[in-house]
GROMACS .gro file of C-alpha atoms in nm:
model
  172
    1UNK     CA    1   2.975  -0.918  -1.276
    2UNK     CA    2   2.743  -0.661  -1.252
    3UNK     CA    3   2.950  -0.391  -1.433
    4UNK     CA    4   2.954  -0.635  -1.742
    5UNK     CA    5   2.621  -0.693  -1.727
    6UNK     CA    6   2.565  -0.291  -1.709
    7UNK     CA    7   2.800  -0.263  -2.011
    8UNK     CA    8   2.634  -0.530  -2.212
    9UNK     CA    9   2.286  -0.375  -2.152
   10UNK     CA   10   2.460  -0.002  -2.249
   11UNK     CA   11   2.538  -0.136  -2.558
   12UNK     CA   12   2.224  -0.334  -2.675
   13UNK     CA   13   2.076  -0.041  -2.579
   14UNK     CA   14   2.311   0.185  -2.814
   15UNK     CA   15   2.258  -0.089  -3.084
   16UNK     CA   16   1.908  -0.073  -3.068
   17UNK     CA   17   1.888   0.290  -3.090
   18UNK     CA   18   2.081   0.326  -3.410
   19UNK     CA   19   1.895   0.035  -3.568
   20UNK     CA   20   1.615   0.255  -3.491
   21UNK     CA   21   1.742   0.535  -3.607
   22UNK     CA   22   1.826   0.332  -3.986
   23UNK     CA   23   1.465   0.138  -4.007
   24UNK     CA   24   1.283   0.451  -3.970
   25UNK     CA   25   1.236   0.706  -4.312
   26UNK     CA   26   1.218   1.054  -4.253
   27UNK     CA   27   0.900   1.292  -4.346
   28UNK     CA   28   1.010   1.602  -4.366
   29UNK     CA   29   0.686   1.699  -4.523
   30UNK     CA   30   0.290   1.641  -4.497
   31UNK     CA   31   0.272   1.547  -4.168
   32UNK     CA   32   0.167   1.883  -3.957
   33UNK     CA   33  -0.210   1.965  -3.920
   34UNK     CA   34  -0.383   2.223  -4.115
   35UNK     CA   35  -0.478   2.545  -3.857
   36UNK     CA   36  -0.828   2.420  -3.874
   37UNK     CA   37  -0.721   2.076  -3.794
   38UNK     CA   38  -0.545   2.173  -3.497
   39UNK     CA   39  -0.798   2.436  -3.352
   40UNK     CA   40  -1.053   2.146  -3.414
   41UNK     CA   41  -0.870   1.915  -3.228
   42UNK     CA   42  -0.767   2.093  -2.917
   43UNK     CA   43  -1.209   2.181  -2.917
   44UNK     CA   44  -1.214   1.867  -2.902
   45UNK     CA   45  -0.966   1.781  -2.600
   46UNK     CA   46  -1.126   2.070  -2.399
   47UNK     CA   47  -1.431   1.949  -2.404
   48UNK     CA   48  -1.276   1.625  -2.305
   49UNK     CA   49  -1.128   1.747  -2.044
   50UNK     CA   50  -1.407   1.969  -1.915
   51UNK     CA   51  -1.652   1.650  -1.946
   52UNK     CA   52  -1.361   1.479  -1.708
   53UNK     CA   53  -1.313   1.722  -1.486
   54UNK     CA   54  -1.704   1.733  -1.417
   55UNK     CA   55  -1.735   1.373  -1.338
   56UNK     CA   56  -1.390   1.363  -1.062
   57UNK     CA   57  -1.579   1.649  -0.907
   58UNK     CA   58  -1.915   1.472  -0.912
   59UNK     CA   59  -1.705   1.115  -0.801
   60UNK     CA   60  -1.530   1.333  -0.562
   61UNK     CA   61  -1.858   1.502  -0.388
   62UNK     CA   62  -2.001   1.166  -0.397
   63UNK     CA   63  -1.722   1.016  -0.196
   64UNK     CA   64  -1.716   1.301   0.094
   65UNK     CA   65  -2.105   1.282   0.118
   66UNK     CA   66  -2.085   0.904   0.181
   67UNK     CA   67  -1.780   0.958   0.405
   68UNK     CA   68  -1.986   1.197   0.597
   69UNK     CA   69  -2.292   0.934   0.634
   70UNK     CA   70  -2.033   0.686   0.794
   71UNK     CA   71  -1.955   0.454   0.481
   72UNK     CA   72  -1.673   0.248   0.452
   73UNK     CA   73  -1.383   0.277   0.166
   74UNK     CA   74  -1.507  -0.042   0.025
   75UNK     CA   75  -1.889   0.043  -0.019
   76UNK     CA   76  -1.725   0.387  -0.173
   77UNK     CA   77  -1.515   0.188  -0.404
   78UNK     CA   78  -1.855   0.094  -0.566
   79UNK     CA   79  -1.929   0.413  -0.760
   80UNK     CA   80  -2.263   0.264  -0.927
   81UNK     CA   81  -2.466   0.236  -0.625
   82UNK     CA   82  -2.343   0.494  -0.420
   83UNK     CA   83  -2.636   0.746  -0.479
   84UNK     CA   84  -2.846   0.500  -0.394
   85UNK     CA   85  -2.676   0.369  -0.128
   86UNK     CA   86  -2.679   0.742   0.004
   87UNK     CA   87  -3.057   0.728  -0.033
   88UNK     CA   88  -3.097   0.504   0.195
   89UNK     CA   89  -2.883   0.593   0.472
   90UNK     CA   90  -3.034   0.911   0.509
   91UNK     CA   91  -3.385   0.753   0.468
   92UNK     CA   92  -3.235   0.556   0.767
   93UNK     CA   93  -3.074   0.871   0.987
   94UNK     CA   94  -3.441   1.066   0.885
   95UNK     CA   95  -3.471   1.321   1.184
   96UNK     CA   96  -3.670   1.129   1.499
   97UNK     CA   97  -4.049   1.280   1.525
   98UNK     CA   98  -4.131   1.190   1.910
   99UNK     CA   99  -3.913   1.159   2.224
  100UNK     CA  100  -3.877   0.780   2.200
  101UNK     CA  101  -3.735   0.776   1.876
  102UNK     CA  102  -3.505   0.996   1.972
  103UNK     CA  103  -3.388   0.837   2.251
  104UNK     CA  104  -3.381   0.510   2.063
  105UNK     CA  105  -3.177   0.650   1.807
  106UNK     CA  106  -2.948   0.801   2.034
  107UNK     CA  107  -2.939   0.443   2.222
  108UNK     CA  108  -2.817   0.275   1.824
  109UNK     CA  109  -2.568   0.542   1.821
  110UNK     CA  110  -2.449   0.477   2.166
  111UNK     CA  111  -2.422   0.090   2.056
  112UNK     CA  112  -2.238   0.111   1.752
  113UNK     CA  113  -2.002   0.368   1.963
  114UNK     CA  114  -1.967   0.073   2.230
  115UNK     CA  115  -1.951  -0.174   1.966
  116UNK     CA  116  -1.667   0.006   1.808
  117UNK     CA  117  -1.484   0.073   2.103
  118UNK     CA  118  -1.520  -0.336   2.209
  119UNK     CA  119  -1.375  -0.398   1.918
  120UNK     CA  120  -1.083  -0.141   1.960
  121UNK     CA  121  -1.041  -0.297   2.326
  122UNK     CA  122  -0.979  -0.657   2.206
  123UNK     CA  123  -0.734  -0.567   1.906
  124UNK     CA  124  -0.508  -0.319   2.144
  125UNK     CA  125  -0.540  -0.674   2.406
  126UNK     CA  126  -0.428  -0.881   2.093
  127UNK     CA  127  -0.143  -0.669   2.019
  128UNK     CA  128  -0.037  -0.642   2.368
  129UNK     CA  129  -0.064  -1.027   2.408
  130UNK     CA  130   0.185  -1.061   2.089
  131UNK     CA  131   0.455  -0.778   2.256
  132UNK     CA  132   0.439  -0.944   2.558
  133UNK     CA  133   0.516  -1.282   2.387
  134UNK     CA  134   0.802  -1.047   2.212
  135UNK     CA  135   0.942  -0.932   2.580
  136UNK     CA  136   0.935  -1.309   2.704
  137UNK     CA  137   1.145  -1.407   2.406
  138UNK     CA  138   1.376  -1.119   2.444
  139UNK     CA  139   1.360  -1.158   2.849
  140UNK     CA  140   1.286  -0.821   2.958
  141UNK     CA  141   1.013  -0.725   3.219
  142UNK     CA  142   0.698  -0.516   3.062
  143UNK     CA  143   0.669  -0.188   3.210
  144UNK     CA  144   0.308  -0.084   3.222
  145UNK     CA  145   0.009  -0.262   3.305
  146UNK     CA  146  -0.255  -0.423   3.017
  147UNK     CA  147  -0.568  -0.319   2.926
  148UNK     CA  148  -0.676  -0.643   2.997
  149UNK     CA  149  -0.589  -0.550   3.377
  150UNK     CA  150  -0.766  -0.244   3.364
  151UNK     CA  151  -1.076  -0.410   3.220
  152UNK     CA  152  -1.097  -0.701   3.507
  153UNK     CA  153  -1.037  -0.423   3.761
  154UNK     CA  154  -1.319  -0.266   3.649
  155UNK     CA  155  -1.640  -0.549   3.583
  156UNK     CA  156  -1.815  -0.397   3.883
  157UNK     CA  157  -1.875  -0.052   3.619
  158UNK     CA  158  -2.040  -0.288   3.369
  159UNK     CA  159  -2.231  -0.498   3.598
  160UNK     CA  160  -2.411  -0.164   3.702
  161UNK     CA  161  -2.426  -0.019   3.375
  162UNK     CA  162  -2.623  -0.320   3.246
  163UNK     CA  163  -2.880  -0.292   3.569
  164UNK     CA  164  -2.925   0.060   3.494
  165UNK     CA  165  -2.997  -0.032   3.129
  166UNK     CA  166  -3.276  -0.335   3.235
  167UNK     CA  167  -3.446  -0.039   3.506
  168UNK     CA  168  -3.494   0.188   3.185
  169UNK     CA  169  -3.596  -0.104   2.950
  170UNK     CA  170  -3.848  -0.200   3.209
  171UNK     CA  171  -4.011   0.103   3.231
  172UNK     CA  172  -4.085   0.160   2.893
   0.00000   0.00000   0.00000
């Protein structure tokens, strides 16, 4: 079945091509470009392609900057308000003048680092949930313990973490 559908489309195709071929007159004559014409024109796509060229770099410089500041792809995606987007966060990240905003910038940048890694914690405990559900089904025994283990084995770290934390707040 598929061969004579193959052979059917072969020869539309073929048919096709040589109707082309018929419908179409033949210029022999008057259609090339003067040497003027054609230096003219390639000026022209040179400077096209320099203008191009200049704005991927720009786009591209744009892009790593706002990469380096900690931007997502989807604020990047954006070009129109990405200088002034960049503006801002380094308006925002502007180097600390006394000790305590120093230490409370260093304390954001600790909490977005916990933040993120909280966040990392729960997905890798989702996805282990799912492959366990995935070894029940199949009936085999998991070989290594869950990060949700680890964590419960270890709420005596937080619990004096956080009490370290309220001694500093309090003596600010």
């Amino acid at each position: 079945m598929k061969k004579f559908l193959k052979a059917i489309l072969f020869l539309c195709a073929l048919s096709s091509l040589a109707y082309a071929e018929e419908a179409v007159p033949v210029v022999t004559s008057g259609t090339t470009m003067s040497a003027e014409d054609q230096k003219e024109a390639m000026d022209i796509l040179d400077r096209m392609r320099a203008r191009i060229e200049k704005e991927e770099e720009e786009k591209a410089k744009l892009v790593a900057e706002a990469k380096e500041l900690g931007m997502s792809p989807s604020e990047i995606a954006s070009m129109d308000n990405v200088d002034e987007m960049l503006k801002a966060k380094r308006e925002a990240e502007a180097k600390p003048k006394t000790e305590a905003e120093k230490l409370e910038l260093t304390r954001k940048k600790a909490m977005n680092k916990l933040d993120f890694y909280e966040r990392v914690v729960r997905s890798v405990a989702r996805e282990e949930a799912e492959v366990a559900g995935y070894y029940e089904i199949m009936g085999e025994q998991k070989e290594r313990p869950s990060i949700m283990d680890e964590q419960n084995q270890a709420p005596a770290e937080t619990v004096e973490a956080n009490t370290q934390e309220a001694t500093v707040e309090q003596a600010k």
